[in-house]
mmCIF file of C-alpha atoms in Angstrom:
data_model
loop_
_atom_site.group_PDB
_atom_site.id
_atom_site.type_symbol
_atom_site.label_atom_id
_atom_site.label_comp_id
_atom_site.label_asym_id
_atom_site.label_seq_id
_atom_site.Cartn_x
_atom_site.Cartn_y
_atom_site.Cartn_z
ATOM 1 C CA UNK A 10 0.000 0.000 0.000
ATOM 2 C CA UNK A 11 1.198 3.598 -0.891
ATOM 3 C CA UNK A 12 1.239 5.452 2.015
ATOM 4 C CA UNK A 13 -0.424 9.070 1.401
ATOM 5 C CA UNK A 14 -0.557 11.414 4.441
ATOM 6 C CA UNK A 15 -2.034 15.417 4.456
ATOM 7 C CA UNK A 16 -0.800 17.661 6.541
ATOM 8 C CA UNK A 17 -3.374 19.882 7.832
ATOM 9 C CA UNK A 18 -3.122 22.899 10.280
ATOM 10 C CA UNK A 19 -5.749 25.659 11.189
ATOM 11 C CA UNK A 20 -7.386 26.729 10.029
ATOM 12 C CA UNK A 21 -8.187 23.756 7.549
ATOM 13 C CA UNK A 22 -10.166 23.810 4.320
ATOM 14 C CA UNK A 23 -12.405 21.320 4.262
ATOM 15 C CA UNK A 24 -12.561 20.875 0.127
ATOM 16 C CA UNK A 25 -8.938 20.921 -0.457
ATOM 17 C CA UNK A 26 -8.655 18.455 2.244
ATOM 18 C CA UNK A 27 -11.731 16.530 0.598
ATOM 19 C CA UNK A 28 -9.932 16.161 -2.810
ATOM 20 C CA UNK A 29 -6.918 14.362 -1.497
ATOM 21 C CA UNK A 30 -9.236 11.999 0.835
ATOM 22 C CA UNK A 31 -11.632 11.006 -2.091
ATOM 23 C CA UNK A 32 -9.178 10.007 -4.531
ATOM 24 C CA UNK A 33 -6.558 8.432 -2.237
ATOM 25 C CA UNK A 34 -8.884 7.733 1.093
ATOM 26 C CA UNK A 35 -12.957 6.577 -0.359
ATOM 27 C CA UNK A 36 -12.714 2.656 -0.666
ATOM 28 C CA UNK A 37 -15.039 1.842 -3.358
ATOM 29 C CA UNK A 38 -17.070 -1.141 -4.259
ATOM 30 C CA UNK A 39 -14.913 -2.613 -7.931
ATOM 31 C CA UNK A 40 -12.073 -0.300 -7.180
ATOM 32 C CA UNK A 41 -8.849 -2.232 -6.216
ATOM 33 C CA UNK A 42 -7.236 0.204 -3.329
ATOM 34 C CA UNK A 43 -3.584 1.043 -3.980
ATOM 35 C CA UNK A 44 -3.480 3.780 -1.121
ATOM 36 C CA UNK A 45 -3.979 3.935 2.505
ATOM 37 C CA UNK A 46 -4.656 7.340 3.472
ATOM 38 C CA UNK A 47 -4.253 9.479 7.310
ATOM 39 C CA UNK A 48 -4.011 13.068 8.210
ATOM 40 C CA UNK A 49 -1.470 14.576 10.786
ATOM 41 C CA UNK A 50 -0.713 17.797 12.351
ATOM 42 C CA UNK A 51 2.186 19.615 13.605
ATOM 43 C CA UNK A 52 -0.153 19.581 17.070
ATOM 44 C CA UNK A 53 -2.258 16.246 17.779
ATOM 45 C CA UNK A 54 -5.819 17.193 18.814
ATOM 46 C CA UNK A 55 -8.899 19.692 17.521
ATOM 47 C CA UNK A 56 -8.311 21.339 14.191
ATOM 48 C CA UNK A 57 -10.440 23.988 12.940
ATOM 49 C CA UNK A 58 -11.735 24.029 9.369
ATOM 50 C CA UNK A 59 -13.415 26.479 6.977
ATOM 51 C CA UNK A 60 -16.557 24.843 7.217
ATOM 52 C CA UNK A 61 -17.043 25.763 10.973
ATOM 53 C CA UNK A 62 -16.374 22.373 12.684
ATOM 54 C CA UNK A 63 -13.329 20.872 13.966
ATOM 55 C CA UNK A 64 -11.996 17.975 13.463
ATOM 56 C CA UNK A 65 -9.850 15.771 15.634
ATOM 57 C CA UNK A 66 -6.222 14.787 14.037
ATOM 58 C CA UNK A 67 -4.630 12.226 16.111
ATOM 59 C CA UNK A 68 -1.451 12.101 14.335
ATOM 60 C CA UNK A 69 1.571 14.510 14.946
ATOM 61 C CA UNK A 70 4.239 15.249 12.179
ATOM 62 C CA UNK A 71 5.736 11.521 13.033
ATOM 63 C CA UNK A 72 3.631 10.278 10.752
ATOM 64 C CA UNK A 73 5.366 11.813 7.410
ATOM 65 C CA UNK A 74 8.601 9.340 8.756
ATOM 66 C CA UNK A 75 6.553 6.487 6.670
ATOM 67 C CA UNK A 76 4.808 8.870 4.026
ATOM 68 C CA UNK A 77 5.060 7.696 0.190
ATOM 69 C CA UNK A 78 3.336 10.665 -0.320
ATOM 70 C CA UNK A 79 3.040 13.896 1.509
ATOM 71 C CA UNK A 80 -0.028 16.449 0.726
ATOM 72 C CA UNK A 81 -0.394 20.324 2.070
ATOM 73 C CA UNK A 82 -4.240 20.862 1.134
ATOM 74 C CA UNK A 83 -3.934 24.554 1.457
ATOM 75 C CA UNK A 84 -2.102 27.238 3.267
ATOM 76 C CA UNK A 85 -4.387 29.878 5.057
ATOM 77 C CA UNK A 86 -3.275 32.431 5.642
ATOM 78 C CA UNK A 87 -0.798 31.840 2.990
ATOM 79 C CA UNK A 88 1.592 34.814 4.370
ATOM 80 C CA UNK A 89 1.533 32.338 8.054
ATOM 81 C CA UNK A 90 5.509 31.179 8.634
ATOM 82 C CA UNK A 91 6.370 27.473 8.075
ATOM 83 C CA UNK A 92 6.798 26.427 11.590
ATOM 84 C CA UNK A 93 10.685 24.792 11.853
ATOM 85 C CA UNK A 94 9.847 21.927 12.766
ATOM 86 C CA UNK A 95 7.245 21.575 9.692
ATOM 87 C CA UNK A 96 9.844 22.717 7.676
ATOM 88 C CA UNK A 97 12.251 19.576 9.065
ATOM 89 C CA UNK A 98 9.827 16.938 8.877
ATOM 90 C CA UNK A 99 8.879 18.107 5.349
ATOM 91 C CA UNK A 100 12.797 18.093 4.148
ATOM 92 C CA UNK A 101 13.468 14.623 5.916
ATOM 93 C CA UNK A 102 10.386 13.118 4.360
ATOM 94 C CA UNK A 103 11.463 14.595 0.851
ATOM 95 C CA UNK A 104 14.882 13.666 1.712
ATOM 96 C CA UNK A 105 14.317 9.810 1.785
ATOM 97 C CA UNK A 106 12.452 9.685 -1.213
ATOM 98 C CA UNK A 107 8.413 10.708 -0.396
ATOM 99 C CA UNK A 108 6.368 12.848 -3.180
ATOM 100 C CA UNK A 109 5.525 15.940 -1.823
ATOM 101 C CA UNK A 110 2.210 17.687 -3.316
ATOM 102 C CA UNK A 111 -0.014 20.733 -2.901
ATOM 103 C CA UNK A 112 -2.987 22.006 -3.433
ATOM 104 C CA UNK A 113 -4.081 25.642 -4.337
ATOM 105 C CA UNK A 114 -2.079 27.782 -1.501
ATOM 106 C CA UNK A 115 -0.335 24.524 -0.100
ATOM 107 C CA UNK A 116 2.374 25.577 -2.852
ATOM 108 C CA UNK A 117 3.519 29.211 -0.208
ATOM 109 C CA UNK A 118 4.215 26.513 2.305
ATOM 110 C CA UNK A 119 6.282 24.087 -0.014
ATOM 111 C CA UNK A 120 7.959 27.247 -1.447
ATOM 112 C CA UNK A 121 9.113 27.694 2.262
ATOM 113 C CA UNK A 122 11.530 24.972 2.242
ATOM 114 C CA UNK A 123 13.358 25.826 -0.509
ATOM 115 C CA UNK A 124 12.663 22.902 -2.864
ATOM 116 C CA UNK A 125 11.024 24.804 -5.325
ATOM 117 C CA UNK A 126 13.995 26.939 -6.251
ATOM 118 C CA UNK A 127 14.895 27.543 -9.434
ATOM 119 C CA UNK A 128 11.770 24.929 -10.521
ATOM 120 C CA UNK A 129 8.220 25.570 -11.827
ATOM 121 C CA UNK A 130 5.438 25.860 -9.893
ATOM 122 C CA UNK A 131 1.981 26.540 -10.161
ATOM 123 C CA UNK A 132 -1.300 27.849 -7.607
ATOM 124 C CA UNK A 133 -4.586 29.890 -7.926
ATOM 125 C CA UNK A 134 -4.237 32.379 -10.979
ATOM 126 C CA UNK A 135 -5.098 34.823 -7.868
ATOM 127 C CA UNK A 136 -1.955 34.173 -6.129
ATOM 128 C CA UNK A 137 0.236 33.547 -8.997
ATOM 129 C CA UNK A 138 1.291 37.301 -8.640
ATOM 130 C CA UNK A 139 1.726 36.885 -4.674
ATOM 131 C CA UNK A 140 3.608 33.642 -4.864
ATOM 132 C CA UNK A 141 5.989 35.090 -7.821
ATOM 133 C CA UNK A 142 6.983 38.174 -5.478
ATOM 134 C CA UNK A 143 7.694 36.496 -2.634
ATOM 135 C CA UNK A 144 9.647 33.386 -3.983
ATOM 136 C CA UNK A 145 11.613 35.190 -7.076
ATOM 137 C CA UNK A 146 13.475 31.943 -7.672
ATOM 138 C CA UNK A 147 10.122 30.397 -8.209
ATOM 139 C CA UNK A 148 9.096 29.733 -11.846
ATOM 140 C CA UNK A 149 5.498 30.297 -11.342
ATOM 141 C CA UNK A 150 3.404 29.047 -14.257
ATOM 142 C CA UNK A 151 0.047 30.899 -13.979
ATOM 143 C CA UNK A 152 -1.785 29.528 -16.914
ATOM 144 C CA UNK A 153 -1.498 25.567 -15.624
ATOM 145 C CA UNK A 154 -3.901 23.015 -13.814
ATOM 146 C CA UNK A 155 -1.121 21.416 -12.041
ATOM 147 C CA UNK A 156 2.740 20.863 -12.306
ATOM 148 C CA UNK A 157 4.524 17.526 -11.547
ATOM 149 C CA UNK A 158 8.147 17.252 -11.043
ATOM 150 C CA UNK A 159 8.343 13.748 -10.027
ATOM 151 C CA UNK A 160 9.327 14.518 -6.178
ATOM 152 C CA UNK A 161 7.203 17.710 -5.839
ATOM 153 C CA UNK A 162 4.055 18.668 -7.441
ATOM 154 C CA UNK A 163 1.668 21.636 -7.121
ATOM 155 C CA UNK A 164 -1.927 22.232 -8.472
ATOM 156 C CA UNK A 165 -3.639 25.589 -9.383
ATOM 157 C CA UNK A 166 -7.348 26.567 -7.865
ATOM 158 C CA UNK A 167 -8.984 23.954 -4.803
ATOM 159 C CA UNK A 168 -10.801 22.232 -7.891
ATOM 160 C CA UNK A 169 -7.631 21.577 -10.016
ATOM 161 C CA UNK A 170 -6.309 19.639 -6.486
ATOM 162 C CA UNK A 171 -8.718 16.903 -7.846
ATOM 163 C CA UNK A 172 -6.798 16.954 -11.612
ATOM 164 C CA UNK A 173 -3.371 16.809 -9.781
ATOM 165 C CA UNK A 174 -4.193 13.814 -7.664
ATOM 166 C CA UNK A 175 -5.602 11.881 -10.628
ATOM 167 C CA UNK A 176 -2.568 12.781 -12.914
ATOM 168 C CA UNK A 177 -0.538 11.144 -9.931
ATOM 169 C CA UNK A 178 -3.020 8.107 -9.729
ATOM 170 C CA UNK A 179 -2.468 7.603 -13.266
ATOM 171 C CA UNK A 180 1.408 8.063 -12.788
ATOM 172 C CA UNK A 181 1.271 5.406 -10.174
ATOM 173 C CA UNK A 182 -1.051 3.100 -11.535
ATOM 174 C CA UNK A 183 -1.963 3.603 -15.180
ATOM 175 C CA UNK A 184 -4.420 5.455 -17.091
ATOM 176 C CA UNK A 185 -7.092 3.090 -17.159
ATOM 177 C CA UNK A 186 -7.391 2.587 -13.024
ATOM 178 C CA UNK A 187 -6.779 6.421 -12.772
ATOM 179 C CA UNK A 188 -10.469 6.318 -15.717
ATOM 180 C CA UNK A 189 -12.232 4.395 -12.930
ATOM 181 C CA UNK A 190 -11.434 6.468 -9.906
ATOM 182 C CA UNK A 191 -12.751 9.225 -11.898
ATOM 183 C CA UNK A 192 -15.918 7.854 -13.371
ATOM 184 C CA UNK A 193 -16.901 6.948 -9.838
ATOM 185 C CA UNK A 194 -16.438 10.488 -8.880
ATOM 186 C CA UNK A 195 -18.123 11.414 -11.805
ATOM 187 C CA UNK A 196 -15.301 13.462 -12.981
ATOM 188 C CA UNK A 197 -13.334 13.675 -16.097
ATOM 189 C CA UNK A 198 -9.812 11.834 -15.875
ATOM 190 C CA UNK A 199 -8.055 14.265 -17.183
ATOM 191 C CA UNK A 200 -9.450 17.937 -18.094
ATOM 192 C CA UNK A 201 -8.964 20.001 -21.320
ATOM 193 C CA UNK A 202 -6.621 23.329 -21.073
ATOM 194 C CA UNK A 203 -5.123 25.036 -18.086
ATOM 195 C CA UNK A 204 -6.704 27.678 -15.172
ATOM 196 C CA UNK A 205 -6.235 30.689 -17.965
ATOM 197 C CA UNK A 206 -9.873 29.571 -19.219
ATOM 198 C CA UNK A 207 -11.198 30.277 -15.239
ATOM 199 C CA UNK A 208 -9.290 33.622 -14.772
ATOM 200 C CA UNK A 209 -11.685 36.435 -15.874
ATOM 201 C CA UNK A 210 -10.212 38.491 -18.687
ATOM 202 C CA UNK A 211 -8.702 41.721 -17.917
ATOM 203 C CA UNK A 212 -10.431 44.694 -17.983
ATOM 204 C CA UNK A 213 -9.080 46.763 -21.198
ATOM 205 C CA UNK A 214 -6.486 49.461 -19.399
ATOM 206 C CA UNK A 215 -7.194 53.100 -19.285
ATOM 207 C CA UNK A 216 -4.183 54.548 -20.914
ATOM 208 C CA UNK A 217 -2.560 56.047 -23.862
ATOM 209 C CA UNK A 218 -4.966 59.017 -23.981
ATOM 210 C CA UNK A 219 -7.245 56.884 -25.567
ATOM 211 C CA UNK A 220 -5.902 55.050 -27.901
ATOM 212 C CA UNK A 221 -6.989 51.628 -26.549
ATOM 213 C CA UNK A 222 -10.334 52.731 -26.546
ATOM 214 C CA UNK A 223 -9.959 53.731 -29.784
ATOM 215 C CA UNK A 224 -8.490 50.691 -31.047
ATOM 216 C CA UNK A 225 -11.182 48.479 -28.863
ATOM 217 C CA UNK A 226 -14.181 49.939 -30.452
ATOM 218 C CA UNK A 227 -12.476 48.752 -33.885
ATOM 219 C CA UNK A 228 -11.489 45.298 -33.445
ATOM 220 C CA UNK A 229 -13.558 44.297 -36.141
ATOM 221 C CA UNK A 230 -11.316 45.510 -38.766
ATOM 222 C CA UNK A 231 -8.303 45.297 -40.070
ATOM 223 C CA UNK A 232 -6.859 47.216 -37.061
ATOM 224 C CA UNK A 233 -2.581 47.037 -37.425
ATOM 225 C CA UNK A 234 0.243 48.208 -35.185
ATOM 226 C CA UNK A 235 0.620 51.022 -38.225
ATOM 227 C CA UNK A 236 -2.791 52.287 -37.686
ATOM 228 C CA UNK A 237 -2.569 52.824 -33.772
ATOM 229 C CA UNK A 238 0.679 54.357 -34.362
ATOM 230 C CA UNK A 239 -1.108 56.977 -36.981
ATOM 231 C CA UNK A 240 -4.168 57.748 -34.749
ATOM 232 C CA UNK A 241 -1.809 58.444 -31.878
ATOM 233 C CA UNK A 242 0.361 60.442 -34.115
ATOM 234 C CA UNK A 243 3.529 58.889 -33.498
ATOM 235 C CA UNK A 244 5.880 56.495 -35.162
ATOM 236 C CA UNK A 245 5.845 52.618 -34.746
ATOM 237 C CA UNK A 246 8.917 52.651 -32.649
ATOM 238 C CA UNK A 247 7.868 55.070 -30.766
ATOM 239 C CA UNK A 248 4.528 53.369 -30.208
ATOM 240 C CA UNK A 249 6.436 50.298 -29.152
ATOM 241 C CA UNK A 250 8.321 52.486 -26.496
ATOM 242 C CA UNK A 251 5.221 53.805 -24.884
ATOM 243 C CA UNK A 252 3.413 50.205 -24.570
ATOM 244 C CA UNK A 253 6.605 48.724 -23.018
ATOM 245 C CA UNK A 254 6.791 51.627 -20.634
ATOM 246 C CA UNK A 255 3.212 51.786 -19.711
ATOM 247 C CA UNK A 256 1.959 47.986 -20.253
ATOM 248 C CA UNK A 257 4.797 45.932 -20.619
ATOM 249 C CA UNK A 258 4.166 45.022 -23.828
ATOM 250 C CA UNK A 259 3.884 45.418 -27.224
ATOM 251 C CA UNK A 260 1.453 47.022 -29.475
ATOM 252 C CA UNK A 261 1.208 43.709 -31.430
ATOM 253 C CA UNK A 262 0.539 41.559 -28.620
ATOM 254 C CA UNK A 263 -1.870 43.994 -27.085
ATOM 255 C CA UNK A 264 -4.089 43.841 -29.810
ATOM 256 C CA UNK A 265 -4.344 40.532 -30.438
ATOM 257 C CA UNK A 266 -4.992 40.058 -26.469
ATOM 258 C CA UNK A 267 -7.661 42.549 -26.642
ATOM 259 C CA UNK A 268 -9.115 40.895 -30.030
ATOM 260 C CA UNK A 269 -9.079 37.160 -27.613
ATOM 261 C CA UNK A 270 -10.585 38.828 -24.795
ATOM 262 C CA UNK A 271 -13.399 40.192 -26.957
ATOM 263 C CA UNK A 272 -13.809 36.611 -28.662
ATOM 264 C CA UNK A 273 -14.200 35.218 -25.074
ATOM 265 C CA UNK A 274 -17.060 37.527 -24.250
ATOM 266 C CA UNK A 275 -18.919 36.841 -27.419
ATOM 267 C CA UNK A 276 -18.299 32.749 -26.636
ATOM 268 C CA UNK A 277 -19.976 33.580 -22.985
ATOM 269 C CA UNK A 278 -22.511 35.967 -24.062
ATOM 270 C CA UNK A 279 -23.748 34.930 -27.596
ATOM 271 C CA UNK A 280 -24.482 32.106 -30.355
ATOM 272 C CA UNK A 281 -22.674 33.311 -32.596
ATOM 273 C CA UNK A 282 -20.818 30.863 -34.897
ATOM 274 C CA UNK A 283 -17.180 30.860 -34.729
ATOM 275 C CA UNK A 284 -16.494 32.461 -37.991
ATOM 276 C CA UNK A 285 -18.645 35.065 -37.218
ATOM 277 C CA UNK A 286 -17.054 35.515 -33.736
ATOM 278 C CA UNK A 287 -13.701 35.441 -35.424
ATOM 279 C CA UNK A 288 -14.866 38.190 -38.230
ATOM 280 C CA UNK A 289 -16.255 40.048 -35.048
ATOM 281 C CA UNK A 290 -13.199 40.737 -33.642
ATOM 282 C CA UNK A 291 -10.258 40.821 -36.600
ATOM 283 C CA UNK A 292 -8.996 37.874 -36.860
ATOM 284 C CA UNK A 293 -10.429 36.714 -39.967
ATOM 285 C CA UNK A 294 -11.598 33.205 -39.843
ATOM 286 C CA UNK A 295 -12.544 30.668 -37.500
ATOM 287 C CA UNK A 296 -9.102 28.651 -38.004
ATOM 288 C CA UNK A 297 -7.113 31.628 -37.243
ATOM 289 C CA UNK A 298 -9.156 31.922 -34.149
ATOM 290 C CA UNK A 299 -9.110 28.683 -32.629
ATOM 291 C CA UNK A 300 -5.128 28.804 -32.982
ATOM 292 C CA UNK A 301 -4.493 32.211 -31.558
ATOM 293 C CA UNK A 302 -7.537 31.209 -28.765
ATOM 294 C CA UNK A 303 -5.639 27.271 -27.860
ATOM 295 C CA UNK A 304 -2.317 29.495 -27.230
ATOM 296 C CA UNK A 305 -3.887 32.425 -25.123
ATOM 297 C CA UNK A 306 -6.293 30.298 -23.201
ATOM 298 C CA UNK A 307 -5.039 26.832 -23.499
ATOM 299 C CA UNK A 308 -8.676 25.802 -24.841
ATOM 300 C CA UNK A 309 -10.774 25.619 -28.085
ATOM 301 C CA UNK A 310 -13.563 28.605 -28.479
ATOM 302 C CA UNK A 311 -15.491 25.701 -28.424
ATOM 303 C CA UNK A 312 -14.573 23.864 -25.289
ATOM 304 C CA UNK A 313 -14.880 27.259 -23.521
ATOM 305 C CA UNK A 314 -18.539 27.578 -24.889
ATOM 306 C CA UNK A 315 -19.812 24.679 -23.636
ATOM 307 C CA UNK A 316 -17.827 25.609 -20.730
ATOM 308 C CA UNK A 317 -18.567 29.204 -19.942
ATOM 309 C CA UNK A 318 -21.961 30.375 -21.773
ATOM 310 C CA UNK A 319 -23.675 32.286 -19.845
ATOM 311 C CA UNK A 320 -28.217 31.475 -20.177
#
């Protein structure tokens, strides 16, 4: 039996907690069990959860000494020190060759011990911006469901802690018996695209005296770099200056953002086919759109439909 122990502290969420415990913790009836499954805390006793109850943890950190696999279901408050002697029992158990995995904000406590240095790593699209400043020798990958290094893994949003602990199912013990976990969760094995689909698209940015404006209320033609550089009266280059400096980017890539984000509202908001969604917002046919939509959002337009239309 693999050996899979959370470590919880307070206060605990119950979900993130939940995902680990019905994937590697529910026996069910036709599903061989490969996992035996315990919590722990750094403090034996009453743990509070999100959910208003608490719940009694009888283990102490000693139990990570026969972990296979070691899961932080969330970090709240995620700014809350790694206690030393967390931080030990995590770097012994990772030392003698246990998987260490997080969910959602787990990944600020993991981040604590140093093993994600100089690695990727991925958590809420929320936090991404958070976790980035404080661990600068973090690769964070924002636009990701999960990341899985082998020893260390970490999962985006509470919900993707459910795709990260199939993926390692299915790493374990193969595709199929990671296919029957999930139908009897009634969950997809394995879902399409990353968390950029679930982050809500930027608001367009009030700047450049009006030029985005300009240029948003015209994404239906054939809007180029050229032509924002002529309405704001200035030359390409200099153009190119002026969106570094104030977006950190490029005209170019703003544009075809902005004609994406645009795309994503009609998907939500309309039946529109998509050619007429891709005529809609400049980018000429409905091939050109699902390629420049599958590399911004990591999905087909029509995935995201099905997904995200709003009644």
């Amino acid at each position: 039996m693999h050996r899979v122990v959370a470590l919880v502290r307070p206060v605990q969420s119950t979900f993130e907690l939940g995902c680990a415990a019905e994937v590697f913790g529910t026996p069910r009836a036709g599903v061989p069990r490969h996992y035996e499954f315990e919590v722990c805390a750094e403090t034996p006793g009453p743990v509070p959860t999100t959910a208003g109850y608490a719940m009694s943890v009888s283990r102490g950190l000693a139990a990570l000494n026969s972990a296979d696999t070691v899961i932080i279901p969330g970090w709240a408050p995620v700014e809350a020190p790694l206690p030393p002697r967390v931080r030990r029992a995590l770097l012994r158990a990772h030392a003698r060759g246990a998987r260490l995995v997080t969910i959602c904000s787990g990944v600020f406590a993991l981040a604590r011990t140093g093993l994600l240095d100089g690695r990727s790593a991925t958590t809420h699209w929320g936090r991404a911006e958070q976790l980035r400043r404080e661990f600068p020798q973090v690769h964070v990958e924002p636009d990701v469901l999960y990341v899985d290094h082998g020893d260390v893994a970490t999962s985006a949003g509470a919900g993707a802690g459910i795709d990260l602990c199939l993926h390692l199912v299915r790493q374990d013990h193969g595709a199929a018996h990671a296919a029957l976990v999930a139908r009897h969760m009634v969950m997809p094995p394995h879902r399409e695209g990353g968390q950029a689909q679930f982050a809500p698209p930027p608001p367009p940015p009030d700047a450049l005296d009006g030029l985005l404006g300009w240029a948003g209320d015209r994404l239906g033609t054939a809007l180029s770099v050229g032509d924002l550089a002529a309405h704001a009266g200035v030359s390409p280059r200099t153009l190119a200056r002026r969106f570094a400096g104030q977006l950190g980017t490029s005209p170019g890539a703003w544009l075809l953002a902005r004609r994406v984000t645009e795309a994503r509202t009609l998907l939500e908001e309309t039946d529109l086919p998509v050619e007429a969604i891709a005529a809609r917002v400049g980018l000429a046919s409905a091939v050109n759109l699902r390629r420049r939509f599958r590399a911004q959002v990591g999905t087909t337009p029509g995935a995201y439909r099905r997904a995200f239309r709003t009644p």
